[in-house]
């Protein structure tokens, strides 16, 4: 299915979800054995936000309250507008949701629901149209090009190019993209960086994890239920490539089967997500994920990631770390595969975190997505700005008709 169709379908699904429940995310946790109930506002989670975001306790409380208001505004914007706006982001300087629109009528609708409109020249359709043309020219990937995506705040697109691994094809592709942008009169920003993204796996031990047979160690994302008596968990697609592979829990015992039947692993243009069935005696799915220091945190639902919002992530290698969402709807060239629709954050991560959980709002954690990859600057080995990449959870839920296992905050 073309990404445009998938995004439209997910927008409609989000509207329906908002209308159905306007109320009520958590880390890669091998928590499918019953865990004690988490506290309403886990102190460890708030401590991690203070540590990683550089905020005082009072600033964390203010920030979370503002973000909760902004997400309520997102829900209202979805109800008010018939199509996705050109962009939406949380402005931490004002504590408000900003919505990019192209017309006065939509700007007024945004004001009416309590958000701040910003009038821009290019619609979401125009931006995604340029993205499709770039993807068509890129084919299976271009050496030295690490990805591209919508730049919501700039009402344009961004092309990411590595400072190394460049060559004539890199320069030619950059000129092509600039030309496509000029013809569409859409600004193109070229970002040059040493942060070449890579999908993260690895032979690391510790924390809560799952072992996909012979494919290395990965992290559990979110537990789910499905048609019939299905129960299992979502993780990264590059952790589930082999069909019908035994899946083992953190204690080494078998918990189920990865990519059952061969149709439950996506690692390409459509995304990076996979499904593991949990069907062995003694293993049951739980809504909990591992928070700060392994403290269980219950996921209460799912939410769309929004640029500028704070988030926390957890994986079996690096544990619990927080940051901000920096970009959404990005295409990433990992070298071995090109994946569309991913989101970026500045939280740190490490090999072995693949598949782990991204969540928001510690008072009622909502699932954002599963860890896909990151740059070379890992937790405990900082060699520059940190970069982590996650796969939004909504596409996996919709593709396989799954429901998150949720609990009470």
mmCIF file of C-alpha atoms in Angstrom:
data_model
loop_
_atom_site.group_PDB
_atom_site.id
_atom_site.type_symbol
_atom_site.label_atom_id
_atom_site.label_comp_id
_atom_site.label_asym_id
_atom_site.label_seq_id
_atom_site.Cartn_x
_atom_site.Cartn_y
_atom_site.Cartn_z
ATOM 1 C CA UNK A 1 0.000 0.000 0.000
ATOM 2 C CA UNK A 2 1.303 3.467 -0.811
ATOM 3 C CA UNK A 3 2.361 5.493 2.236
ATOM 4 C CA UNK A 4 -0.056 8.303 1.324
ATOM 5 C CA UNK A 5 -2.974 5.875 1.604
ATOM 6 C CA UNK A 6 -1.639 4.453 4.862
ATOM 7 C CA UNK A 7 -1.223 7.905 6.389
ATOM 8 C CA UNK A 8 -4.739 8.888 5.354
ATOM 9 C CA UNK A 9 -6.144 5.714 6.833
ATOM 10 C CA UNK A 10 -4.288 6.265 10.080
ATOM 11 C CA UNK A 11 -5.529 9.884 10.245
ATOM 12 C CA UNK A 12 -9.081 8.580 9.950
ATOM 13 C CA UNK A 13 -8.430 5.928 12.576
ATOM 14 C CA UNK A 14 -7.003 8.563 14.899
ATOM 15 C CA UNK A 15 -10.094 10.720 14.490
ATOM 16 C CA UNK A 16 -12.297 7.743 15.299
ATOM 17 C CA UNK A 17 -10.215 6.893 18.351
ATOM 18 C CA UNK A 18 -10.423 10.466 19.600
ATOM 19 C CA UNK A 19 -14.167 10.525 19.218
ATOM 20 C CA UNK A 20 -14.459 7.191 20.989
ATOM 21 C CA UNK A 21 -12.243 8.015 23.952
ATOM 22 C CA UNK A 22 -10.743 11.397 24.752
ATOM 23 C CA UNK A 23 -8.710 10.529 27.796
ATOM 24 C CA UNK A 24 -6.241 8.321 28.516
ATOM 25 C CA UNK A 25 4.189 4.805 26.766
ATOM 26 C CA UNK A 26 6.579 2.784 27.869
ATOM 27 C CA UNK A 27 9.887 1.045 27.326
ATOM 28 C CA UNK A 28 11.090 -2.199 25.878
ATOM 29 C CA UNK A 29 10.124 -4.495 28.658
ATOM 30 C CA UNK A 30 10.175 -8.258 28.723
ATOM 31 C CA UNK A 31 7.395 -7.823 31.233
ATOM 32 C CA UNK A 32 4.926 -10.459 30.317
ATOM 33 C CA UNK A 33 4.942 -12.157 33.660
ATOM 34 C CA UNK A 34 2.588 -10.418 36.092
ATOM 35 C CA UNK A 35 4.205 -7.413 37.766
ATOM 36 C CA UNK A 36 3.095 -5.353 40.755
ATOM 37 C CA UNK A 37 0.829 -2.462 39.964
ATOM 38 C CA UNK A 38 2.717 0.768 39.205
ATOM 39 C CA UNK A 39 2.150 3.939 41.169
ATOM 40 C CA UNK A 40 0.019 6.703 39.619
ATOM 41 C CA UNK A 41 3.043 8.898 38.820
ATOM 42 C CA UNK A 42 6.227 6.848 39.046
ATOM 43 C CA UNK A 43 8.898 8.934 40.738
ATOM 44 C CA UNK A 44 11.638 7.197 38.763
ATOM 45 C CA UNK A 45 10.012 8.303 35.527
ATOM 46 C CA UNK A 46 9.917 11.925 36.679
ATOM 47 C CA UNK A 47 13.498 11.688 37.940
ATOM 48 C CA UNK A 48 14.612 10.479 34.508
ATOM 49 C CA UNK A 49 12.865 13.406 32.817
ATOM 50 C CA UNK A 50 14.646 15.835 35.134
ATOM 51 C CA UNK A 51 17.973 14.154 34.428
ATOM 52 C CA UNK A 52 17.668 13.849 30.652
ATOM 53 C CA UNK A 53 15.745 17.040 29.844
ATOM 54 C CA UNK A 54 17.640 19.264 32.294
ATOM 55 C CA UNK A 55 14.505 20.447 34.098
ATOM 56 C CA UNK A 56 13.672 21.122 37.718
ATOM 57 C CA UNK A 57 10.860 19.206 39.404
ATOM 58 C CA UNK A 58 8.564 22.218 39.039
ATOM 59 C CA UNK A 59 9.470 22.592 35.378
ATOM 60 C CA UNK A 60 8.694 18.909 34.741
ATOM 61 C CA UNK A 61 5.255 19.308 36.313
ATOM 62 C CA UNK A 62 4.553 22.427 34.252
ATOM 63 C CA UNK A 63 5.822 20.826 31.058
ATOM 64 C CA UNK A 64 3.675 17.727 31.499
ATOM 65 C CA UNK A 65 0.563 19.796 32.193
ATOM 66 C CA UNK A 66 1.205 21.876 29.077
ATOM 67 C CA UNK A 67 1.792 18.792 26.951
ATOM 68 C CA UNK A 68 -1.429 17.220 28.212
ATOM 69 C CA UNK A 69 -3.305 20.372 27.157
ATOM 70 C CA UNK A 70 -1.542 20.327 23.779
ATOM 71 C CA UNK A 71 -2.553 16.713 23.148
ATOM 72 C CA UNK A 72 -6.153 17.583 23.959
ATOM 73 C CA UNK A 73 -5.824 20.346 21.367
ATOM 74 C CA UNK A 74 -4.504 17.795 18.861
ATOM 75 C CA UNK A 75 -7.670 15.775 19.369
ATOM 76 C CA UNK A 76 -9.796 18.861 18.846
ATOM 77 C CA UNK A 77 -7.834 19.836 15.717
ATOM 78 C CA UNK A 78 -8.480 16.394 14.258
ATOM 79 C CA UNK A 79 -12.190 16.831 14.830
ATOM 80 C CA UNK A 80 -12.189 20.356 13.381
ATOM 81 C CA UNK A 81 -10.160 19.717 10.219
ATOM 82 C CA UNK A 82 -11.142 17.287 7.495
ATOM 83 C CA UNK A 83 -7.546 16.574 6.444
ATOM 84 C CA UNK A 84 -4.168 16.633 8.202
ATOM 85 C CA UNK A 85 -2.718 20.129 8.587
ATOM 86 C CA UNK A 86 0.639 21.011 7.024
ATOM 87 C CA UNK A 87 2.239 20.352 10.401
ATOM 88 C CA UNK A 88 1.750 20.281 14.177
ATOM 89 C CA UNK A 89 4.271 20.702 16.965
ATOM 90 C CA UNK A 90 4.544 21.540 20.642
ATOM 91 C CA UNK A 91 6.284 24.870 21.309
ATOM 92 C CA UNK A 92 8.012 24.463 24.661
ATOM 93 C CA UNK A 93 8.760 28.199 24.864
ATOM 94 C CA UNK A 94 5.046 29.015 25.013
ATOM 95 C CA UNK A 95 3.662 25.674 26.162
ATOM 96 C CA UNK A 96 1.167 25.658 23.272
ATOM 97 C CA UNK A 97 0.313 23.483 20.304
ATOM 98 C CA UNK A 98 1.175 25.146 16.966
ATOM 99 C CA UNK A 99 -0.731 24.057 13.858
ATOM 100 C CA UNK A 100 0.423 24.931 10.324
ATOM 101 C CA UNK A 101 -2.496 25.680 7.985
ATOM 102 C CA UNK A 102 -2.835 27.164 4.509
ATOM 103 C CA UNK A 103 -6.084 29.113 4.768
ATOM 104 C CA UNK A 104 -7.887 31.626 6.968
ATOM 105 C CA UNK A 105 -10.849 29.321 7.601
ATOM 106 C CA UNK A 106 -8.656 26.547 8.994
ATOM 107 C CA UNK A 107 -6.667 29.091 10.996
ATOM 108 C CA UNK A 108 -9.872 30.198 12.712
ATOM 109 C CA UNK A 109 -10.872 26.602 13.409
ATOM 110 C CA UNK A 110 -7.490 26.063 15.058
ATOM 111 C CA UNK A 111 -7.962 29.173 17.226
ATOM 112 C CA UNK A 112 -11.427 28.016 18.184
ATOM 113 C CA UNK A 113 -10.052 24.805 19.701
ATOM 114 C CA UNK A 114 -7.357 26.593 21.690
ATOM 115 C CA UNK A 115 -4.274 26.030 19.528
ATOM 116 C CA UNK A 116 -2.023 28.555 17.768
ATOM 117 C CA UNK A 117 -2.348 28.678 13.954
ATOM 118 C CA UNK A 118 0.603 29.414 11.703
ATOM 119 C CA UNK A 119 -0.277 30.221 8.098
ATOM 120 C CA UNK A 120 2.095 28.586 5.618
ATOM 121 C CA UNK A 121 2.208 28.401 1.808
ATOM 122 C CA UNK A 122 2.467 24.622 1.368
ATOM 123 C CA UNK A 123 -0.167 22.040 2.308
ATOM 124 C CA UNK A 124 0.562 18.611 3.705
ATOM 125 C CA UNK A 125 -0.427 17.139 0.351
ATOM 126 C CA UNK A 126 2.181 19.296 -1.414
ATOM 127 C CA UNK A 127 4.896 18.287 1.057
ATOM 128 C CA UNK A 128 4.123 14.573 0.830
ATOM 129 C CA UNK A 129 3.937 14.874 -2.964
ATOM 130 C CA UNK A 130 7.512 16.172 -3.000
ATOM 131 C CA UNK A 131 8.501 13.370 -0.620
ATOM 132 C CA UNK A 132 7.116 10.774 -3.048
ATOM 133 C CA UNK A 133 9.098 12.285 -5.906
ATOM 134 C CA UNK A 134 12.287 12.180 -3.817
ATOM 135 C CA UNK A 135 11.614 8.558 -2.860
ATOM 136 C CA UNK A 136 11.045 7.669 -6.511
ATOM 137 C CA UNK A 137 14.397 9.150 -7.512
ATOM 138 C CA UNK A 138 16.196 7.453 -4.595
ATOM 139 C CA UNK A 139 15.026 3.959 -5.470
ATOM 140 C CA UNK A 140 16.741 1.455 -3.173
ATOM 141 C CA UNK A 141 19.031 4.101 -1.685
ATOM 142 C CA UNK A 142 21.833 6.498 -2.597
ATOM 143 C CA UNK A 143 25.367 6.249 -1.128
ATOM 144 C CA UNK A 144 25.960 8.979 1.423
ATOM 145 C CA UNK A 145 22.250 9.846 1.745
ATOM 146 C CA UNK A 146 20.842 8.755 5.114
ATOM 147 C CA UNK A 147 17.246 9.875 4.643
ATOM 148 C CA UNK A 148 14.715 12.609 4.041
ATOM 149 C CA UNK A 149 11.394 13.811 5.424
ATOM 150 C CA UNK A 150 8.989 16.638 6.129
ATOM 151 C CA UNK A 151 10.338 19.604 8.102
ATOM 152 C CA UNK A 152 7.141 20.698 9.832
ATOM 153 C CA UNK A 153 8.438 23.908 11.401
ATOM 154 C CA UNK A 154 10.042 25.085 8.133
ATOM 155 C CA UNK A 155 7.077 24.003 5.962
ATOM 156 C CA UNK A 156 9.514 22.202 3.723
ATOM 157 C CA UNK A 157 11.523 19.011 3.489
ATOM 158 C CA UNK A 158 14.908 18.009 4.860
ATOM 159 C CA UNK A 159 17.539 15.869 3.135
ATOM 160 C CA UNK A 160 20.091 14.197 5.417
ATOM 161 C CA UNK A 161 23.560 13.575 3.999
ATOM 162 C CA UNK A 162 26.550 11.945 5.690
ATOM 163 C CA UNK A 163 29.801 13.883 5.790
ATOM 164 C CA UNK A 164 31.579 10.656 4.903
ATOM 165 C CA UNK A 165 30.707 8.024 2.268
ATOM 166 C CA UNK A 166 30.072 10.780 -0.268
ATOM 167 C CA UNK A 167 30.646 10.511 -3.978
ATOM 168 C CA UNK A 168 29.381 11.673 -7.376
ATOM 169 C CA UNK A 169 26.010 9.941 -6.868
ATOM 170 C CA UNK A 170 25.539 11.727 -3.528
ATOM 171 C CA UNK A 171 26.186 15.145 -5.070
ATOM 172 C CA UNK A 172 24.001 14.393 -8.090
ATOM 173 C CA UNK A 173 21.107 13.266 -5.881
ATOM 174 C CA UNK A 174 21.425 16.393 -3.728
ATOM 175 C CA UNK A 175 21.211 18.561 -6.866
ATOM 176 C CA UNK A 176 18.185 16.573 -8.029
ATOM 177 C CA UNK A 177 16.366 17.077 -4.730
ATOM 178 C CA UNK A 178 17.136 20.787 -4.696
ATOM 179 C CA UNK A 179 15.784 20.993 -8.248
ATOM 180 C CA UNK A 180 12.581 19.157 -7.326
ATOM 181 C CA UNK A 181 12.079 21.549 -4.423
ATOM 182 C CA UNK A 182 12.718 24.609 -6.582
ATOM 183 C CA UNK A 183 10.183 23.506 -9.182
ATOM 184 C CA UNK A 184 7.588 22.979 -6.455
ATOM 185 C CA UNK A 185 8.697 26.192 -4.697
ATOM 186 C CA UNK A 186 9.112 24.190 -1.510
ATOM 187 C CA UNK A 187 12.222 24.857 0.619
ATOM 188 C CA UNK A 188 14.746 22.018 0.896
ATOM 189 C CA UNK A 189 17.169 21.958 3.824
ATOM 190 C CA UNK A 190 20.270 19.766 3.571
ATOM 191 C CA UNK A 191 21.591 18.508 6.913
ATOM 192 C CA UNK A 192 25.121 17.129 6.943
ATOM 193 C CA UNK A 193 26.029 14.921 9.875
ATOM 194 C CA UNK A 194 28.314 12.162 11.105
ATOM 195 C CA UNK A 195 25.289 10.524 12.775
ATOM 196 C CA UNK A 196 24.774 7.746 10.244
ATOM 197 C CA UNK A 197 21.733 5.774 11.471
ATOM 198 C CA UNK A 198 21.865 2.030 11.905
ATOM 199 C CA UNK A 199 19.436 -0.615 13.048
ATOM 200 C CA UNK A 200 20.458 -1.697 16.511
ATOM 201 C CA UNK A 201 20.862 -5.297 17.542
ATOM 202 C CA UNK A 202 23.732 -6.938 19.371
ATOM 203 C CA UNK A 203 24.917 -9.571 21.773
ATOM 204 C CA UNK A 204 24.396 -7.692 25.013
ATOM 205 C CA UNK A 205 23.018 -9.077 28.265
ATOM 206 C CA UNK A 206 21.102 -7.419 31.051
ATOM 207 C CA UNK A 207 17.773 -5.810 31.791
ATOM 208 C CA UNK A 208 14.622 -7.190 30.284
ATOM 209 C CA UNK A 209 14.983 -8.682 26.846
ATOM 210 C CA UNK A 210 13.864 -11.291 24.379
ATOM 211 C CA UNK A 211 15.997 -13.513 22.191
ATOM 212 C CA UNK A 212 14.792 -14.158 18.631
ATOM 213 C CA UNK A 213 16.447 -17.522 18.150
ATOM 214 C CA UNK A 214 19.689 -16.983 16.244
ATOM 215 C CA UNK A 215 19.168 -13.312 15.315
ATOM 216 C CA UNK A 216 20.742 -11.698 18.410
ATOM 217 C CA UNK A 217 19.190 -9.983 21.403
ATOM 218 C CA UNK A 218 16.355 -7.453 21.098
ATOM 219 C CA UNK A 219 13.897 -5.652 23.359
ATOM 220 C CA UNK A 220 10.187 -6.188 23.852
ATOM 221 C CA UNK A 221 7.975 -3.285 22.862
ATOM 222 C CA UNK A 222 4.277 -3.443 23.709
ATOM 223 C CA UNK A 223 2.123 -6.431 24.555
ATOM 224 C CA UNK A 224 -0.969 -6.918 22.419
ATOM 225 C CA UNK A 225 -4.008 -9.087 21.939
ATOM 226 C CA UNK A 226 -5.670 -10.011 18.660
ATOM 227 C CA UNK A 227 -8.370 -12.036 16.936
ATOM 228 C CA UNK A 228 -9.271 -15.268 18.648
ATOM 229 C CA UNK A 229 -7.105 -15.939 21.655
ATOM 230 C CA UNK A 230 -3.979 -14.280 20.246
ATOM 231 C CA UNK A 231 -1.577 -12.692 22.707
ATOM 232 C CA UNK A 232 1.929 -11.479 22.009
ATOM 233 C CA UNK A 233 4.106 -8.401 21.688
ATOM 234 C CA UNK A 234 5.313 -5.908 19.107
ATOM 235 C CA UNK A 235 9.002 -5.337 18.498
ATOM 236 C CA UNK A 236 11.278 -4.196 15.655
ATOM 237 C CA UNK A 237 10.810 -5.821 12.259
ATOM 238 C CA UNK A 238 14.527 -6.361 11.823
ATOM 239 C CA UNK A 239 14.386 -8.577 14.943
ATOM 240 C CA UNK A 240 11.760 -10.885 13.413
ATOM 241 C CA UNK A 241 13.013 -11.534 9.879
ATOM 242 C CA UNK A 242 13.037 -15.344 10.124
ATOM 243 C CA UNK A 243 9.609 -16.978 9.990
ATOM 244 C CA UNK A 244 8.467 -19.312 12.760
ATOM 245 C CA UNK A 245 11.549 -18.773 14.898
ATOM 246 C CA UNK A 246 11.528 -19.699 18.578
ATOM 247 C CA UNK A 247 11.334 -16.666 20.903
ATOM 248 C CA UNK A 248 12.943 -16.822 24.338
ATOM 249 C CA UNK A 249 12.351 -14.625 27.378
ATOM 250 C CA UNK A 250 14.843 -12.908 29.647
ATOM 251 C CA UNK A 251 15.212 -16.074 31.743
ATOM 252 C CA UNK A 252 16.104 -18.163 28.698
ATOM 253 C CA UNK A 253 12.861 -20.139 28.582
ATOM 254 C CA UNK A 254 10.779 -20.234 25.440
ATOM 255 C CA UNK A 255 7.814 -17.854 25.440
ATOM 256 C CA UNK A 256 6.478 -18.252 21.925
ATOM 257 C CA UNK A 257 7.092 -17.887 18.196
ATOM 258 C CA UNK A 258 8.468 -14.956 16.232
ATOM 259 C CA UNK A 259 6.913 -14.009 12.866
ATOM 260 C CA UNK A 260 4.481 -16.903 12.901
ATOM 261 C CA UNK A 261 3.603 -18.045 9.419
ATOM 262 C CA UNK A 262 6.050 -15.597 7.841
ATOM 263 C CA UNK A 263 3.594 -12.719 7.485
ATOM 264 C CA UNK A 264 4.368 -10.790 10.658
ATOM 265 C CA UNK A 265 7.642 -8.985 10.003
ATOM 266 C CA UNK A 266 7.987 -5.677 8.143
ATOM 267 C CA UNK A 267 11.458 -4.237 7.477
ATOM 268 C CA UNK A 268 11.336 -2.048 4.386
ATOM 269 C CA UNK A 269 9.521 0.917 2.883
ATOM 270 C CA UNK A 270 6.372 0.168 4.895
ATOM 271 C CA UNK A 271 8.062 0.270 8.302
ATOM 272 C CA UNK A 272 10.149 -1.579 10.872
ATOM 273 C CA UNK A 273 7.828 -3.642 13.068
ATOM 274 C CA UNK A 274 7.332 -7.292 13.905
ATOM 275 C CA UNK A 275 5.034 -9.499 15.950
ATOM 276 C CA UNK A 276 5.826 -12.336 18.352
ATOM 277 C CA UNK A 277 3.152 -14.744 19.532
ATOM 278 C CA UNK A 278 3.253 -15.659 23.242
ATOM 279 C CA UNK A 279 1.778 -19.140 23.655
ATOM 280 C CA UNK A 280 3.952 -21.100 26.067
ATOM 281 C CA UNK A 281 2.707 -22.220 29.510
ATOM 282 C CA UNK A 282 3.512 -19.801 32.308
ATOM 283 C CA UNK A 283 3.751 -16.740 30.062
ATOM 284 C CA UNK A 284 0.939 -14.199 29.981
ATOM 285 C CA UNK A 285 0.903 -10.689 28.572
ATOM 286 C CA UNK A 286 0.890 -7.671 30.873
ATOM 287 C CA UNK A 287 0.288 -3.977 30.277
ATOM 288 C CA UNK A 288 3.502 -3.169 32.127
ATOM 289 C CA UNK A 289 6.816 -2.033 30.697
ATOM 290 C CA UNK A 290 10.105 -1.429 32.514
ATOM 291 C CA UNK A 291 10.545 2.145 33.727
ATOM 292 C CA UNK A 292 13.388 3.783 35.633
ATOM 293 C CA UNK A 293 15.400 1.103 37.408
ATOM 294 C CA UNK A 294 13.016 -1.534 36.062
ATOM 295 C CA UNK A 295 10.024 -0.130 37.967
ATOM 296 C CA UNK A 296 6.857 -1.307 36.160
ATOM 297 C CA UNK A 297 4.828 1.319 34.346
ATOM 298 C CA UNK A 298 1.384 0.508 32.928
ATOM 299 C CA UNK A 299 0.587 1.609 29.384
ATOM 300 C CA UNK A 300 -2.899 3.156 29.187
ATOM 301 C CA UNK A 301 -3.294 3.562 25.414
ATOM 302 C CA UNK A 302 -1.531 4.820 22.301
ATOM 303 C CA UNK A 303 -0.818 8.298 21.017
ATOM 304 C CA UNK A 304 0.585 10.013 17.958
ATOM 305 C CA UNK A 305 4.107 11.375 18.385
ATOM 306 C CA UNK A 306 4.254 15.161 18.104
ATOM 307 C CA UNK A 307 7.352 17.220 17.301
ATOM 308 C CA UNK A 308 8.565 19.032 20.413
ATOM 309 C CA UNK A 309 6.891 16.683 22.887
ATOM 310 C CA UNK A 310 8.838 14.992 25.662
ATOM 311 C CA UNK A 311 9.073 11.210 25.669
ATOM 312 C CA UNK A 312 10.851 8.372 27.431
ATOM 313 C CA UNK A 313 12.159 5.138 25.991
ATOM 314 C CA UNK A 314 13.377 1.860 27.437
ATOM 315 C CA UNK A 315 15.453 -0.991 26.121
ATOM 316 C CA UNK A 316 17.199 -4.018 27.567
ATOM 317 C CA UNK A 317 20.670 -2.516 26.929
ATOM 318 C CA UNK A 318 20.480 1.094 28.064
ATOM 319 C CA UNK A 319 17.407 1.090 30.325
ATOM 320 C CA UNK A 320 15.247 4.170 30.711
ATOM 321 C CA UNK A 321 16.101 7.514 29.073
ATOM 322 C CA UNK A 322 14.060 10.567 28.120
ATOM 323 C CA UNK A 323 14.227 13.306 25.511
ATOM 324 C CA UNK A 324 12.132 15.141 22.925
ATOM 325 C CA UNK A 325 10.649 14.157 19.586
ATOM 326 C CA UNK A 326 12.571 16.116 16.960
ATOM 327 C CA UNK A 327 10.997 14.956 13.675
ATOM 328 C CA UNK A 328 8.140 12.774 12.467
ATOM 329 C CA UNK A 329 7.303 11.078 9.135
ATOM 330 C CA UNK A 330 10.933 10.621 8.100
ATOM 331 C CA UNK A 331 12.476 8.276 5.550
ATOM 332 C CA UNK A 332 15.683 6.593 6.763
ATOM 333 C CA UNK A 333 18.300 4.806 4.675
ATOM 334 C CA UNK A 334 20.002 2.345 7.021
ATOM 335 C CA UNK A 335 22.314 1.126 4.277
ATOM 336 C CA UNK A 336 20.710 -2.311 4.137
ATOM 337 C CA UNK A 337 17.124 -1.063 3.818
ATOM 338 C CA UNK A 338 15.123 2.147 3.284
ATOM 339 C CA UNK A 339 12.202 2.706 5.686
ATOM 340 C CA UNK A 340 9.500 5.400 5.550
ATOM 341 C CA UNK A 341 7.354 6.951 8.261
ATOM 342 C CA UNK A 342 9.835 6.877 11.170
ATOM 343 C CA UNK A 343 10.195 9.434 13.978
ATOM 344 C CA UNK A 344 13.352 10.895 15.544
ATOM 345 C CA UNK A 345 14.180 11.781 19.152
ATOM 346 C CA UNK A 346 17.277 13.058 20.964
ATOM 347 C CA UNK A 347 17.146 10.450 23.742
ATOM 348 C CA UNK A 348 20.118 8.098 23.882
ATOM 349 C CA UNK A 349 20.044 4.366 23.116
ATOM 350 C CA UNK A 350 22.397 1.429 22.568
ATOM 351 C CA UNK A 351 22.692 -1.773 20.519
ATOM 352 C CA UNK A 352 20.210 -4.342 21.790
ATOM 353 C CA UNK A 353 17.477 -1.747 22.403
ATOM 354 C CA UNK A 354 15.805 -2.601 19.086
ATOM 355 C CA UNK A 355 12.081 -3.116 19.507
ATOM 356 C CA UNK A 356 11.945 -1.297 22.848
ATOM 357 C CA UNK A 357 9.134 1.017 23.879
ATOM 358 C CA UNK A 358 8.684 4.770 23.488
ATOM 359 C CA UNK A 359 6.090 6.382 25.758
ATOM 360 C CA UNK A 360 4.840 9.764 26.882
ATOM 361 C CA UNK A 361 3.081 11.338 29.890
ATOM 362 C CA UNK A 362 4.149 9.531 33.089
ATOM 363 C CA UNK A 363 0.798 10.135 34.787
ATOM 364 C CA UNK A 364 -0.923 7.984 32.144
ATOM 365 C CA UNK A 365 1.774 6.545 29.844
ATOM 366 C CA UNK A 366 0.733 6.250 26.210
ATOM 367 C CA UNK A 367 2.492 4.052 23.642
ATOM 368 C CA UNK A 368 4.302 5.990 20.922
ATOM 369 C CA UNK A 369 6.312 3.339 19.102
ATOM 370 C CA UNK A 370 9.112 0.775 19.010
ATOM 371 C CA UNK A 371 12.840 1.409 18.757
ATOM 372 C CA UNK A 372 14.178 1.068 15.216
ATOM 373 C CA UNK A 373 17.720 2.459 15.249
ATOM 374 C CA UNK A 374 20.085 5.235 16.183
ATOM 375 C CA UNK A 375 23.383 6.975 15.567
ATOM 376 C CA UNK A 376 26.849 6.071 16.858
ATOM 377 C CA UNK A 377 26.542 8.249 19.984
ATOM 378 C CA UNK A 378 25.100 5.767 22.484
ATOM 379 C CA UNK A 379 24.223 5.985 26.164
ATOM 380 C CA UNK A 380 27.508 6.064 28.067
ATOM 381 C CA UNK A 381 29.510 6.655 24.877
ATOM 382 C CA UNK A 382 28.654 10.154 23.754
ATOM 383 C CA UNK A 383 30.449 11.133 20.565
ATOM 384 C CA UNK A 384 28.159 13.968 19.574
ATOM 385 C CA UNK A 385 24.419 14.699 19.491
ATOM 386 C CA UNK A 386 22.303 11.658 20.265
ATOM 387 C CA UNK A 387 19.796 10.319 17.764
ATOM 388 C CA UNK A 388 17.213 7.582 18.210
ATOM 389 C CA UNK A 389 14.617 6.465 15.705
ATOM 390 C CA UNK A 390 11.274 4.807 16.389
ATOM 391 C CA UNK A 391 8.508 3.168 14.418
ATOM 392 C CA UNK A 392 5.073 4.604 15.326
ATOM 393 C CA UNK A 393 2.948 1.926 16.970
ATOM 394 C CA UNK A 394 -0.296 2.733 15.136
ATOM 395 C CA UNK A 395 0.707 1.132 11.834
ATOM 396 C CA UNK A 396 1.468 -2.228 13.436
ATOM 397 C CA UNK A 397 -1.794 -2.239 15.388
ATOM 398 C CA UNK A 398 -3.807 -1.411 12.281
ATOM 399 C CA UNK A 399 -2.006 -3.846 9.962
ATOM 400 C CA UNK A 400 -2.654 -6.919 12.104
ATOM 401 C CA UNK A 401 -5.891 -5.861 13.829
ATOM 402 C CA UNK A 402 -4.268 -5.778 17.263
ATOM 403 C CA UNK A 403 -5.137 -4.085 20.535
ATOM 404 C CA UNK A 404 -2.644 -2.866 23.100
ATOM 405 C CA UNK A 405 -2.777 -4.591 26.461
ATOM 406 C CA UNK A 406 -3.553 -1.622 28.708
ATOM 407 C CA UNK A 407 -3.826 -0.978 32.418
ATOM 408 C CA UNK A 408 -4.725 1.754 34.871
ATOM 409 C CA UNK A 409 -2.211 4.526 35.622
#
